[in-house]
Structures are given as C-alpha cells and as structure tokens.
Amino acid sequence: MSEPRVKLADFLVGVKKLGIAGHVRPDGDCVGSCMGLYLYITENYPDIETHVYMEEPKGRFDYIKAMDKVEETVVDTDFDLFIAIDLSNAERIGVAGEEYVKAKKTLCIDHHVSNTKFGMVNHVIPTASSSCEVLYDMLEEEKISEAAATAIYTGIVHDSGVFKYENTSEHTMNIAGKLMSKGVNFPAVIDEGFYEKSYVQNQILGRALLESILLLKGKCIYSAISQSEMKFYGVTQKEMGGIVEQLRLTAGVDVAIFMYEISPMEYKVSLRSKKYVDCNVVAGYFGGGGHVRAAGCILKGTKHDVVNNLLEHIEQQLEEKDVLHNV
Ligand code: 5GP
Ligand code: MN
C-alpha cells in the first residue's frame, strides 16, 4: 500500500457524539462492520458517546458482543460525526437517515463499486473483500479486542463467502490471520454464523431449488418465492440468505437470479455470477447496485415481468461476451 493510510483516529479528534449506521436488511458485513466499529470506539474512546443504528439484525449474530446496544429508532440528535459503513448510497441508510444528514461531519466507509460517495469524506475501496477489511486497515492493530476482532472477522467471512470469492486477496487472508490471533472462535463464526440454517430455511432452500428454471442455454438459473410460500413454510425475509448462492453453484451456470416477494407484486432480487455477467450493471439499471459478482435491487410486477426485465440485460451481456454461442 503506497498511499498514505487513512486512520480512523484522525476523524475522531474533537468528536463528542458519534453515530454509526449500516444499510437496510443488514447482512454479515453490515453487522460486522457496524459492530466492529462500535466496539473499537467504545473500548478505546470511552469519552465519545457512541450510538449504533440498525434494523433489527438477524438473531444469528447474537454471538457478537454488544448487539443489545443496537438502536432501531433514533432518539438522539446533534451528532458531531456520523459514520455510514457498508452503505453504497444514502437512500439505503434506513432508520438513521435524517440524523445522518444533519450531522456536523459525515464519513462513508465502504467497498461497493456502486458507492455514490455521499459522505463529506468518503473512504471507499472497491477491491476490498468487505467493509470490514476497509475498516480493519483504518484501525490500530494493538487496540483491537477479541470482541471487535470477532465482529470484523464475521464481515470478512460473509462477504468473501468464506474466503472463496474473487474479492479475496492475500491481504484479506493476512487480516484474517491477525484476527485469528486475537482469539476469534473462527469455527463457530463460520459454521454457526454462516453455514448453519434453521429447519425452515432448509425447507425454503429446497423449495427454491426444486422450482428453479434454467434459462439462456443453461447459463442462467432463476427461482422465485412468493409471500404465500414464505407464509406456508413460516420463514421471514431475514431468513432468505444463501439461496442465491446455492443456485449460483449449479454447474454450467454463469448467473443466478433469486427473488422473493416483499409485498404484493414487489420482489427483492439477488444476483450472483461466476465469470461473465456484471451483476452491478444489471441491478444498477433497475436502481439497485452492489458488486460485480453480487448485487441486488427491488422490482415491481409479476415474477415473470421481473425475470423478463432482468433477462434482457443479462442476455445482452452474455451475447456481448460471446458466451451463448457454441453452447
Ligand atoms: P443481496 O443480494 O445479498 O441482497 O446483496 C448483494 C450485494 O448487493 C450487497 O453488497 C448489497 O449491499 C447490494 N445490494 C443489494 N440490494 C441492493 C439495492 O437495492 N441497492 C443497492 N445499491 N445495493 C444493493
Ligand atoms: Mn459488504
């Protein structure tokens, strides 16, 4: 790293009241980076009044320390500094949006290629595996506790798909090694925090796989789950993670589309690809975003309308890259 290091400490000078927020429907990297930051600051800067805001995070992250300190509604005002982390655009901030805008200073720490640089200061590294990796590089290594390390390790594990996506670098692995030496219970973080599914989650995964359809000469796989199906199996929106990844793993497929209905005729779409399709470009066209290999958006219509709209862009990309010929 030849560029001068961006240090979190420099942003905390003179700060008395601090807010932290991630994105709506928080995932592992969002929870890990918000909580890693929260723990690091409260442990090393006890004089700063620090608040962390998130939508009700998944129960599966309860092993991270201080999850009971997460606030879901904003009561406090007049923040000296507000840090948005793992958040690509201001609209996705959720509960803390109003106070974020009113803070004296705002800082955005992120790794999304679709980041709109909405902070007063923006520290965005699109090549990083995760926001937790970006965060780690801003901290003093010796001041990271086991608790903060566990949160940061969680985010890296989730956004790198347990160190297997192409966003994983030697640097990612070195950081993971440093975090392990802090005493992180990594088998539990990976097994219980990432792979483990409840019985109903396995059932809905099975249903999604059974109903999946191969399209575009087998280069694309698609599946959709309706609200009535979610109700039938007793699964909530927070329990729909991991399905798109299993679809992506289908041999021969380059891109997987998974969608679930969040309100009548409105779908939360997840896109994942292996080699050719730029998911961020497809999701970005429909007002969403994310990364090249993983992105999302929300689309209205029947599931057939939604998939047809997405397929048009996916097919165009596969045509441009000559992937559909000679299949
Ligand atoms: P997922 O499919 O797991 O919801 O999201 C994959 C990636 O795309 C994550 O990095 C997530 O932050 C991003 N993403 C998902 N949905 C949206 C969206 O509606 N807008 C934007 N800007 N990013 C999204
Ligand atoms: Mn992330």
mmCIF file of N, CA and C in Angstrom, residues 155-282:
data_model
loop_
_atom_site.group_PDB
_atom_site.id
_atom_site.type_symbol
_atom_site.label_atom_id
_atom_site.label_comp_id
_atom_site.label_asym_id
_atom_site.label_seq_id
_atom_site.Cartn_x
_atom_site.Cartn_y
_atom_site.Cartn_z
ATOM 1 N N GLY A 155 -17.669 -10.153 9.208
ATOM 2 C CA GLY A 155 -17.954 -9.444 7.951
ATOM 3 C C GLY A 155 -17.107 -9.952 6.802
ATOM 4 N N ILE A 156 -15.833 -10.234 7.086
ATOM 5 C CA ILE A 156 -14.935 -10.736 6.030
ATOM 6 C C ILE A 156 -15.422 -12.110 5.557
ATOM 7 N N VAL A 157 -15.751 -12.976 6.519
ATOM 8 C CA VAL A 157 -16.240 -14.320 6.182
ATOM 9 C C VAL A 157 -17.495 -14.243 5.297
ATOM 10 N N HIS A 158 -18.434 -13.390 5.674
ATOM 11 C CA HIS A 158 -19.697 -13.329 4.930
ATOM 12 C C HIS A 158 -19.529 -12.755 3.530
ATOM 13 N N ASP A 159 -18.796 -11.649 3.397
ATOM 14 C CA ASP A 159 -18.714 -11.018 2.075
ATOM 15 C C ASP A 159 -17.722 -11.706 1.141
ATOM 16 N N SER A 160 -16.833 -12.508 1.690
ATOM 17 C CA SER A 160 -15.907 -13.250 0.814
ATOM 18 C C SER A 160 -16.430 -14.671 0.572
ATOM 19 N N GLY A 161 -17.612 -15.001 1.127
ATOM 20 C CA GLY A 161 -18.144 -16.369 1.004
ATOM 21 C C GLY A 161 -17.178 -17.371 1.603
ATOM 22 N N VAL A 162 -16.704 -17.055 2.817
ATOM 23 C CA VAL A 162 -15.670 -17.861 3.496
ATOM 24 C C VAL A 162 -14.413 -17.963 2.616
ATOM 25 N N PHE A 163 -13.918 -16.791 2.238
ATOM 26 C CA PHE A 163 -12.623 -16.652 1.543
ATOM 27 C C PHE A 163 -12.577 -17.326 0.172
ATOM 28 N N LYS A 164 -13.721 -17.404 -0.526
ATOM 29 C CA LYS A 164 -13.668 -18.080 -1.825
ATOM 30 C C LYS A 164 -13.981 -17.173 -3.010
ATOM 31 N N TYR A 165 -14.663 -16.039 -2.796
ATOM 32 C CA TYR A 165 -14.980 -15.172 -3.937
ATOM 33 C C TYR A 165 -13.713 -14.485 -4.418
ATOM 34 N N GLU A 166 -13.775 -13.988 -5.657
ATOM 35 C CA GLU A 166 -12.550 -13.406 -6.230
ATOM 36 C C GLU A 166 -12.165 -12.068 -5.572
ATOM 37 N N ASN A 167 -13.028 -11.546 -4.691
ATOM 38 C CA ASN A 167 -12.654 -10.340 -3.944
ATOM 39 C C ASN A 167 -11.691 -10.670 -2.788
ATOM 40 N N THR A 168 -11.419 -11.945 -2.573
ATOM 41 C CA THR A 168 -10.496 -12.364 -1.502
ATOM 42 C C THR A 168 -9.057 -12.229 -1.990
ATOM 43 N N SER A 169 -8.234 -11.524 -1.224
ATOM 44 C CA SER A 169 -6.843 -11.294 -1.653
ATOM 45 C C SER A 169 -5.886 -11.820 -0.575
ATOM 46 N N GLU A 170 -4.627 -11.755 -0.901
ATOM 47 C CA GLU A 170 -3.603 -12.115 0.092
ATOM 48 C C GLU A 170 -3.765 -11.227 1.331
ATOM 49 N N HIS A 171 -4.071 -9.953 1.070
ATOM 50 C CA HIS A 171 -4.257 -9.017 2.175
ATOM 51 C C HIS A 171 -5.434 -9.452 3.060
ATOM 52 N N THR A 172 -6.525 -9.905 2.415
ATOM 53 C CA THR A 172 -7.692 -10.385 3.177
ATOM 54 C C THR A 172 -7.260 -11.510 4.118
ATOM 55 N N MET A 173 -6.486 -12.448 3.560
ATOM 56 C CA MET A 173 -6.057 -13.615 4.349
ATOM 57 C C MET A 173 -5.121 -13.194 5.487
ATOM 58 N N ASN A 174 -4.259 -12.216 5.209
ATOM 59 C CA ASN A 174 -3.362 -11.731 6.266
ATOM 60 C C ASN A 174 -4.157 -11.109 7.412
ATOM 61 N N ILE A 175 -5.182 -10.332 7.044
ATOM 62 C CA ILE A 175 -6.021 -9.717 8.085
ATOM 63 C C ILE A 175 -6.729 -10.821 8.882
ATOM 64 N N ALA A 176 -7.272 -11.803 8.160
ATOM 65 C CA ALA A 176 -7.968 -12.907 8.846
ATOM 66 C C ALA A 176 -7.020 -13.596 9.825
ATOM 67 N N GLY A 177 -5.770 -13.765 9.416
ATOM 68 C CA GLY A 177 -4.772 -14.383 10.297
ATOM 69 C C GLY A 177 -4.536 -13.548 11.550
ATOM 70 N N LYS A 178 -4.425 -12.234 11.356
ATOM 71 C CA LYS A 178 -4.223 -11.331 12.516
ATOM 72 C C LYS A 178 -5.427 -11.419 13.453
ATOM 73 N N LEU A 179 -6.615 -11.481 12.882
ATOM 74 C CA LEU A 179 -7.825 -11.547 13.713
ATOM 75 C C LEU A 179 -7.905 -12.877 14.467
ATOM 76 N N MET A 180 -7.460 -13.946 13.806
ATOM 77 C CA MET A 180 -7.438 -15.256 14.487
ATOM 78 C C MET A 180 -6.560 -15.190 15.723
ATOM 79 N N SER A 181 -5.432 -14.470 15.595
ATOM 80 C CA SER A 181 -4.503 -14.400 16.727
ATOM 81 C C SER A 181 -5.079 -13.605 17.895
ATOM 82 N N LYS A 182 -6.180 -12.905 17.661
ATOM 83 C CA LYS A 182 -6.871 -12.199 18.764
ATOM 84 C C LYS A 182 -7.768 -13.153 19.544
ATOM 85 N N GLY A 183 -7.911 -14.380 19.061
ATOM 86 C CA GLY A 183 -8.721 -15.365 19.787
ATOM 87 C C GLY A 183 -10.108 -15.583 19.224
ATOM 88 N N VAL A 184 -10.348 -15.123 18.003
ATOM 89 C CA VAL A 184 -11.674 -15.316 17.395
ATOM 90 C C VAL A 184 -12.000 -16.809 17.317
ATOM 91 N N ASN A 185 -13.194 -17.162 17.728
ATOM 92 C CA ASN A 185 -13.639 -18.556 17.643
ATOM 93 C C ASN A 185 -14.106 -18.801 16.202
ATOM 94 N N PHE A 186 -13.133 -18.955 15.303
ATOM 95 C CA PHE A 186 -13.474 -18.951 13.871
ATOM 96 C C PHE A 186 -14.308 -20.151 13.415
ATOM 97 N N PRO A 187 -14.128 -21.354 13.999
ATOM 98 C CA PRO A 187 -15.023 -22.427 13.533
ATOM 99 C C PRO A 187 -16.496 -22.094 13.807
ATOM 100 N N ALA A 188 -16.768 -21.466 14.939
ATOM 101 C CA ALA A 188 -18.158 -21.123 15.279
ATOM 102 C C ALA A 188 -18.673 -19.992 14.389
ATOM 103 N N VAL A 189 -17.826 -18.988 14.140
ATOM 104 C CA VAL A 189 -18.247 -17.861 13.292
ATOM 105 C C VAL A 189 -18.619 -18.390 11.904
ATOM 106 N N ILE A 190 -17.827 -19.318 11.381
ATOM 107 C CA ILE A 190 -18.059 -19.829 10.027
ATOM 108 C C ILE A 190 -19.228 -20.820 10.009
ATOM 109 N N ASP A 191 -19.219 -21.750 10.921
ATOM 110 C CA ASP A 191 -20.241 -22.804 10.897
ATOM 111 C C ASP A 191 -21.600 -22.284 11.346
ATOM 112 N N GLU A 192 -21.633 -21.728 12.574
ATOM 113 C CA GLU A 192 -22.924 -21.305 13.135
ATOM 114 C C GLU A 192 -23.381 -19.968 12.570
ATOM 115 N N GLY A 193 -22.417 -19.090 12.285
ATOM 116 C CA GLY A 193 -22.782 -17.751 11.811
ATOM 117 C C GLY A 193 -23.013 -17.684 10.312
ATOM 118 N N PHE A 194 -22.421 -18.603 9.551
ATOM 119 C CA PHE A 194 -22.532 -18.519 8.084
ATOM 120 C C PHE A 194 -23.292 -19.696 7.482
ATOM 121 N N TYR A 195 -22.827 -20.918 7.742
ATOM 122 C CA TYR A 195 -23.415 -22.068 7.041
ATOM 123 C C TYR A 195 -24.707 -22.588 7.646
ATOM 124 N N GLU A 196 -24.808 -22.521 8.981
ATOM 125 C CA GLU A 196 -25.957 -23.152 9.632
ATOM 126 C C GLU A 196 -27.284 -22.550 9.173
ATOM 127 N N LYS A 197 -28.260 -23.433 8.946
ATOM 128 C CA LYS A 197 -29.598 -22.964 8.580
ATOM 129 C C LYS A 197 -30.609 -23.608 9.513
ATOM 130 N N SER A 198 -31.695 -22.894 9.763
ATOM 131 C CA SER A 198 -32.773 -23.493 10.564
ATOM 132 C C SER A 198 -33.501 -24.516 9.686
ATOM 133 N N TYR A 199 -34.328 -25.308 10.293
ATOM 134 C CA TYR A 199 -35.082 -26.329 9.552
ATOM 135 C C TYR A 199 -35.915 -25.684 8.435
ATOM 136 N N VAL A 200 -36.627 -24.589 8.785
ATOM 137 C CA VAL A 200 -37.477 -23.959 7.752
ATOM 138 C C VAL A 200 -36.638 -23.286 6.662
ATOM 139 N N GLN A 201 -35.458 -22.807 7.025
ATOM 140 C CA GLN A 201 -34.578 -22.235 5.992
ATOM 141 C C GLN A 201 -34.170 -23.316 4.996
ATOM 142 N N ASN A 202 -33.864 -24.494 5.505
ATOM 143 C CA ASN A 202 -33.525 -25.602 4.607
ATOM 144 C C ASN A 202 -34.720 -25.973 3.738
ATOM 145 N N GLN A 203 -35.912 -25.912 4.327
ATOM 146 C CA GLN A 203 -37.100 -26.258 3.540
ATOM 147 C C GLN A 203 -37.331 -25.267 2.405
ATOM 148 N N ILE A 204 -37.175 -23.985 2.695
ATOM 149 C CA ILE A 204 -37.426 -22.981 1.647
ATOM 150 C C ILE A 204 -36.311 -23.030 0.599
ATOM 151 N N LEU A 205 -35.096 -23.351 1.047
ATOM 152 C CA LEU A 205 -33.994 -23.552 0.086
ATOM 153 C C LEU A 205 -34.353 -24.702 -0.861
ATOM 154 N N GLY A 206 -34.827 -25.802 -0.274
ATOM 155 C CA GLY A 206 -35.214 -26.957 -1.082
ATOM 156 C C GLY A 206 -36.303 -26.586 -2.073
ATOM 157 N N ARG A 207 -37.265 -25.834 -1.606
ATOM 158 C CA ARG A 207 -38.373 -25.416 -2.468
ATOM 159 C C ARG A 207 -37.846 -24.557 -3.631
ATOM 160 N N ALA A 208 -36.953 -23.621 -3.299
ATOM 161 C CA ALA A 208 -36.391 -22.737 -4.338
ATOM 162 C C ALA A 208 -35.604 -23.550 -5.365
ATOM 163 N N LEU A 209 -34.882 -24.555 -4.917
ATOM 164 C CA LEU A 209 -34.087 -25.381 -5.846
ATOM 165 C C LEU A 209 -35.005 -26.235 -6.714
ATOM 166 N N LEU A 210 -36.042 -26.802 -6.088
ATOM 167 C CA LEU A 210 -36.993 -27.642 -6.836
ATOM 168 C C LEU A 210 -37.679 -26.872 -7.960
ATOM 169 N N GLU A 211 -38.006 -25.632 -7.659
ATOM 170 C CA GLU A 211 -38.767 -24.822 -8.611
ATOM 171 C C GLU A 211 -37.871 -24.017 -9.555
ATOM 172 N N SER A 212 -36.581 -24.183 -9.442
ATOM 173 C CA SER A 212 -35.672 -23.344 -10.248
ATOM 174 C C SER A 212 -35.741 -23.727 -11.725
ATOM 175 N N ILE A 213 -35.421 -22.768 -12.559
ATOM 176 C CA ILE A 213 -35.526 -22.971 -14.014
ATOM 177 C C ILE A 213 -34.217 -22.521 -14.662
ATOM 178 N N LEU A 214 -33.733 -23.340 -15.593
ATOM 179 C CA LEU A 214 -32.536 -22.946 -16.355
ATOM 180 C C LEU A 214 -32.971 -22.157 -17.583
ATOM 181 N N LEU A 215 -32.270 -21.070 -17.836
ATOM 182 C CA LEU A 215 -32.600 -20.191 -18.957
ATOM 183 C C LEU A 215 -31.325 -19.892 -19.737
ATOM 184 N N LEU A 216 -31.489 -19.255 -20.880
ATOM 185 C CA LEU A 216 -30.350 -18.815 -21.697
ATOM 186 C C LEU A 216 -29.314 -19.936 -21.880
ATOM 187 N N LYS A 217 -29.810 -21.029 -22.443
ATOM 188 C CA LYS A 217 -28.951 -22.187 -22.747
ATOM 189 C C LYS A 217 -28.184 -22.693 -21.515
ATOM 190 N N GLY A 218 -28.840 -22.604 -20.365
ATOM 191 C CA GLY A 218 -28.234 -23.134 -19.146
ATOM 192 C C GLY A 218 -27.210 -22.220 -18.495
ATOM 193 N N LYS A 219 -27.076 -20.999 -19.031
ATOM 194 C CA LYS A 219 -26.094 -20.059 -18.460
ATOM 195 C C LYS A 219 -26.694 -19.253 -17.303
ATOM 196 N N CYS A 220 -28.020 -19.301 -17.201
ATOM 197 C CA CYS A 220 -28.699 -18.524 -16.160
ATOM 198 C C CYS A 220 -29.672 -19.430 -15.416
ATOM 199 N N ILE A 221 -29.730 -19.291 -14.111
ATOM 200 C CA ILE A 221 -30.721 -20.040 -13.330
ATOM 201 C C ILE A 221 -31.553 -19.049 -12.540
ATOM 202 N N TYR A 222 -32.832 -19.386 -12.403
ATOM 203 C CA TYR A 222 -33.743 -18.443 -11.779
ATOM 204 C C TYR A 222 -34.697 -19.169 -10.858
ATOM 205 N N SER A 223 -35.013 -18.555 -9.721
ATOM 206 C CA SER A 223 -36.053 -19.086 -8.850
ATOM 207 C C SER A 223 -36.717 -17.939 -8.094
ATOM 208 N N ALA A 224 -37.987 -18.118 -7.782
ATOM 209 C CA ALA A 224 -38.726 -17.073 -7.061
ATOM 210 C C ALA A 224 -39.559 -17.707 -5.960
ATOM 211 N N ILE A 225 -39.682 -17.003 -4.861
ATOM 212 C CA ILE A 225 -40.518 -17.455 -3.741
ATOM 213 C C ILE A 225 -41.554 -16.357 -3.454
ATOM 214 N N SER A 226 -42.816 -16.776 -3.400
ATOM 215 C CA SER A 226 -43.889 -15.791 -3.172
ATOM 216 C C SER A 226 -44.120 -15.579 -1.673
ATOM 217 N N GLN A 227 -44.872 -14.543 -1.379
ATOM 218 C CA GLN A 227 -45.209 -14.284 0.031
ATOM 219 C C GLN A 227 -46.002 -15.441 0.623
ATOM 220 N N SER A 228 -46.902 -16.021 -0.179
ATOM 221 C CA SER A 228 -47.723 -17.121 0.365
ATOM 222 C C SER A 228 -46.854 -18.346 0.654
ATOM 223 N N GLU A 229 -45.812 -18.574 -0.169
ATOM 224 C CA GLU A 229 -44.905 -19.690 0.116
ATOM 225 C C GLU A 229 -44.115 -19.425 1.398
ATOM 226 N N MET A 230 -43.658 -18.181 1.573
ATOM 227 C CA MET A 230 -42.925 -17.838 2.796
ATOM 228 C C MET A 230 -43.810 -18.059 4.021
ATOM 229 N N LYS A 231 -45.064 -17.696 3.881
ATOM 230 C CA LYS A 231 -46.017 -17.869 4.981
ATOM 231 C C LYS A 231 -46.236 -19.361 5.259
ATOM 232 N N PHE A 232 -46.378 -20.129 4.201
ATOM 233 C CA PHE A 232 -46.617 -21.568 4.338
ATOM 234 C C PHE A 232 -45.485 -22.239 5.122
ATOM 235 N N TYR A 233 -44.243 -21.879 4.785
ATOM 236 C CA TYR A 233 -43.099 -22.511 5.465
ATOM 237 C C TYR A 233 -42.747 -21.809 6.785
ATOM 238 N N GLY A 234 -43.319 -20.634 7.006
ATOM 239 C CA GLY A 234 -43.043 -19.901 8.245
ATOM 240 C C GLY A 234 -41.664 -19.266 8.254
ATOM 241 N N VAL A 235 -41.222 -18.770 7.091
ATOM 242 C CA VAL A 235 -39.906 -18.092 7.043
ATOM 243 C C VAL A 235 -40.092 -16.593 6.854
ATOM 244 N N THR A 236 -39.163 -15.849 7.438
ATOM 245 C CA THR A 236 -39.218 -14.395 7.317
ATOM 246 C C THR A 236 -38.207 -13.935 6.259
ATOM 247 N N GLN A 237 -38.281 -12.667 5.888
ATOM 248 C CA GLN A 237 -37.349 -12.109 4.888
ATOM 249 C C GLN A 237 -35.897 -12.262 5.324
ATOM 250 N N LYS A 238 -35.679 -12.154 6.636
ATOM 251 C CA LYS A 238 -34.299 -12.229 7.157
ATOM 252 C C LYS A 238 -33.698 -13.618 6.977
ATOM 253 N N GLU A 239 -34.551 -14.598 6.691
ATOM 254 C CA GLU A 239 -34.073 -15.982 6.597
ATOM 255 C C GLU A 239 -33.860 -16.448 5.159
ATOM 256 N N MET A 240 -33.845 -15.520 4.218
ATOM 257 C CA MET A 240 -33.752 -15.904 2.802
ATOM 258 C C MET A 240 -32.319 -15.881 2.261
ATOM 259 N N GLY A 241 -31.354 -15.611 3.120
ATOM 260 C CA GLY A 241 -29.951 -15.553 2.673
ATOM 261 C C GLY A 241 -29.436 -16.928 2.263
ATOM 262 N N GLY A 242 -28.475 -16.942 1.363
ATOM 263 C CA GLY A 242 -27.794 -18.194 0.999
ATOM 264 C C GLY A 242 -28.443 -18.953 -0.148
ATOM 265 N N ILE A 243 -29.704 -18.658 -0.455
ATOM 266 C CA ILE A 243 -30.391 -19.408 -1.520
ATOM 267 C C ILE A 243 -29.765 -19.097 -2.877
ATOM 268 N N VAL A 244 -29.521 -17.813 -3.121
ATOM 269 C CA VAL A 244 -28.962 -17.421 -4.426
ATOM 270 C C VAL A 244 -27.583 -18.041 -4.638
ATOM 271 N N GLU A 245 -26.849 -18.210 -3.542
ATOM 272 C CA GLU A 245 -25.505 -18.789 -3.660
ATOM 273 C C GLU A 245 -25.590 -20.255 -4.075
ATOM 274 N N GLN A 246 -26.562 -20.987 -3.518
ATOM 275 C CA GLN A 246 -26.717 -22.396 -3.903
ATOM 276 C C GLN A 246 -27.117 -22.498 -5.371
ATOM 277 N N LEU A 247 -27.961 -21.578 -5.834
ATOM 278 C CA LEU A 247 -28.348 -21.565 -7.254
ATOM 279 C C LEU A 247 -27.118 -21.297 -8.130
ATOM 280 N N ARG A 248 -26.292 -20.336 -7.708
ATOM 281 C CA ARG A 248 -25.094 -19.968 -8.469
ATOM 282 C C ARG A 248 -24.152 -21.160 -8.643
ATOM 283 N N LEU A 249 -24.141 -22.051 -7.655
ATOM 284 C CA LEU A 249 -23.208 -23.177 -7.698
ATOM 285 C C LEU A 249 -23.611 -24.252 -8.724
ATOM 286 N N THR A 250 -24.765 -24.092 -9.351
ATOM 287 C CA THR A 250 -25.200 -25.065 -10.363
ATOM 288 C C THR A 250 -24.182 -25.113 -11.508
ATOM 289 N N ALA A 251 -23.752 -26.312 -11.851
ATOM 290 C CA ALA A 251 -22.722 -26.467 -12.894
ATOM 291 C C ALA A 251 -23.192 -25.863 -14.211
ATOM 292 N N GLY A 252 -22.318 -25.162 -14.887
ATOM 293 C CA GLY A 252 -22.602 -24.600 -16.204
ATOM 294 C C GLY A 252 -23.239 -23.229 -16.171
ATOM 295 N N VAL A 253 -23.785 -22.855 -15.018
ATOM 296 C CA VAL A 253 -24.473 -21.569 -14.890
ATOM 297 C C VAL A 253 -23.463 -20.436 -14.692
ATOM 298 N N ASP A 254 -23.679 -19.294 -15.334
ATOM 299 C CA ASP A 254 -22.832 -18.144 -15.002
ATOM 300 C C ASP A 254 -23.530 -17.199 -14.040
ATOM 301 N N VAL A 255 -24.857 -17.085 -14.187
ATOM 302 C CA VAL A 255 -25.548 -16.104 -13.344
ATOM 303 C C VAL A 255 -26.795 -16.706 -12.709
ATOM 304 N N ALA A 256 -26.991 -16.382 -11.437
ATOM 305 C CA ALA A 256 -28.169 -16.852 -10.706
ATOM 306 C C ALA A 256 -29.029 -15.664 -10.305
ATOM 307 N N ILE A 257 -30.335 -15.852 -10.496
ATOM 308 C CA ILE A 257 -31.303 -14.834 -10.059
ATOM 309 C C ILE A 257 -32.180 -15.477 -8.998
ATOM 310 N N PHE A 258 -32.230 -14.861 -7.828
ATOM 311 C CA PHE A 258 -33.204 -15.321 -6.830
ATOM 312 C C PHE A 258 -34.018 -14.125 -6.386
ATOM 313 N N MET A 259 -35.320 -14.317 -6.273
ATOM 314 C CA MET A 259 -36.167 -13.206 -5.820
ATOM 315 C C MET A 259 -37.228 -13.705 -4.858
ATOM 316 N N TYR A 260 -37.523 -12.883 -3.884
ATOM 317 C CA TYR A 260 -38.649 -13.201 -3.005
ATOM 318 C C TYR A 260 -39.526 -11.971 -2.870
ATOM 319 N N GLU A 261 -40.815 -12.262 -2.684
ATOM 320 C CA GLU A 261 -41.814 -11.195 -2.688
ATOM 321 C C GLU A 261 -41.815 -10.481 -1.340
ATOM 322 N N ILE A 262 -41.593 -9.167 -1.344
ATOM 323 C CA ILE A 262 -41.576 -8.429 -0.070
ATOM 324 C C ILE A 262 -42.913 -7.750 0.202
ATOM 325 N N SER A 263 -43.666 -7.458 -0.858
ATOM 326 C CA SER A 263 -45.048 -7.004 -0.717
ATOM 327 C C SER A 263 -45.737 -7.423 -2.021
ATOM 328 N N PRO A 264 -47.056 -7.423 -2.081
ATOM 329 C CA PRO A 264 -47.701 -7.966 -3.280
ATOM 330 C C PRO A 264 -47.141 -7.366 -4.568
ATOM 331 N N MET A 265 -46.671 -8.219 -5.447
ATOM 332 C CA MET A 265 -46.094 -7.825 -6.749
ATOM 333 C C MET A 265 -44.852 -6.928 -6.611
ATOM 334 N N GLU A 266 -44.108 -7.124 -5.536
ATOM 335 C CA GLU A 266 -42.836 -6.398 -5.373
ATOM 336 C C GLU A 266 -41.786 -7.396 -4.895
ATOM 337 N N TYR A 267 -40.678 -7.486 -5.623
ATOM 338 C CA TYR A 267 -39.675 -8.522 -5.346
ATOM 339 C C TYR A 267 -38.311 -7.944 -4.981
ATOM 340 N N LYS A 268 -37.709 -8.556 -3.947
ATOM 341 C CA LYS A 268 -36.308 -8.290 -3.616
ATOM 342 C C LYS A 268 -35.500 -9.263 -4.470
ATOM 343 N N VAL A 269 -34.650 -8.715 -5.325
ATOM 344 C CA VAL A 269 -33.891 -9.533 -6.271
ATOM 345 C C VAL A 269 -32.428 -9.625 -5.836
ATOM 346 N N SER A 270 -31.879 -10.832 -5.878
ATOM 347 C CA SER A 270 -30.441 -11.024 -5.654
ATOM 348 C C SER A 270 -29.836 -11.634 -6.908
ATOM 349 N N LEU A 271 -28.700 -11.091 -7.318
ATOM 350 C CA LEU A 271 -27.985 -11.595 -8.494
ATOM 351 C C LEU A 271 -26.586 -12.034 -8.084
ATOM 352 N N ARG A 272 -26.139 -13.161 -8.593
ATOM 353 C CA ARG A 272 -24.772 -13.631 -8.354
ATOM 354 C C ARG A 272 -24.221 -14.181 -9.657
ATOM 355 N N SER A 273 -22.934 -13.956 -9.934
ATOM 356 C CA SER A 273 -22.357 -14.509 -11.162
ATOM 357 C C SER A 273 -20.995 -15.121 -10.888
ATOM 358 N N LYS A 274 -20.516 -15.903 -11.880
ATOM 359 C CA LYS A 274 -19.210 -16.549 -11.716
ATOM 360 C C LYS A 274 -18.132 -15.813 -12.478
ATOM 361 N N LYS A 275 -18.386 -15.508 -13.752
ATOM 362 C CA LYS A 275 -17.277 -15.065 -14.593
ATOM 363 C C LYS A 275 -17.630 -13.938 -15.548
ATOM 364 N N TYR A 276 -18.841 -13.961 -16.097
ATOM 365 C CA TYR A 276 -19.133 -13.049 -17.205
ATOM 366 C C TYR A 276 -20.064 -11.895 -16.857
ATOM 367 N N VAL A 277 -21.181 -12.186 -16.233
ATOM 368 C CA VAL A 277 -22.188 -11.132 -16.050
ATOM 369 C C VAL A 277 -21.786 -10.167 -14.937
ATOM 370 N N ASP A 278 -21.853 -8.879 -15.260
ATOM 371 C CA ASP A 278 -21.596 -7.838 -14.261
ATOM 372 C C ASP A 278 -22.918 -7.550 -13.560
ATOM 373 N N CYS A 279 -23.092 -8.131 -12.383
ATOM 374 C CA CYS A 279 -24.361 -8.017 -11.646
ATOM 375 C C CYS A 279 -24.652 -6.570 -11.255
ATOM 376 N N ASN A 280 -23.598 -5.823 -10.956
ATOM 377 C CA ASN A 280 -23.797 -4.430 -10.550
ATOM 378 C C ASN A 280 -24.427 -3.612 -11.673
ATOM 379 N N VAL A 281 -24.025 -3.901 -12.905
ATOM 380 C CA VAL A 281 -24.581 -3.171 -14.054
ATOM 381 C C VAL A 281 -26.065 -3.515 -14.216
ATOM 382 N N VAL A 282 -26.400 -4.794 -14.092
ATOM 383 C CA VAL A 282 -27.800 -5.214 -14.248
ATOM 384 C C VAL A 282 -28.656 -4.588 -13.133
#
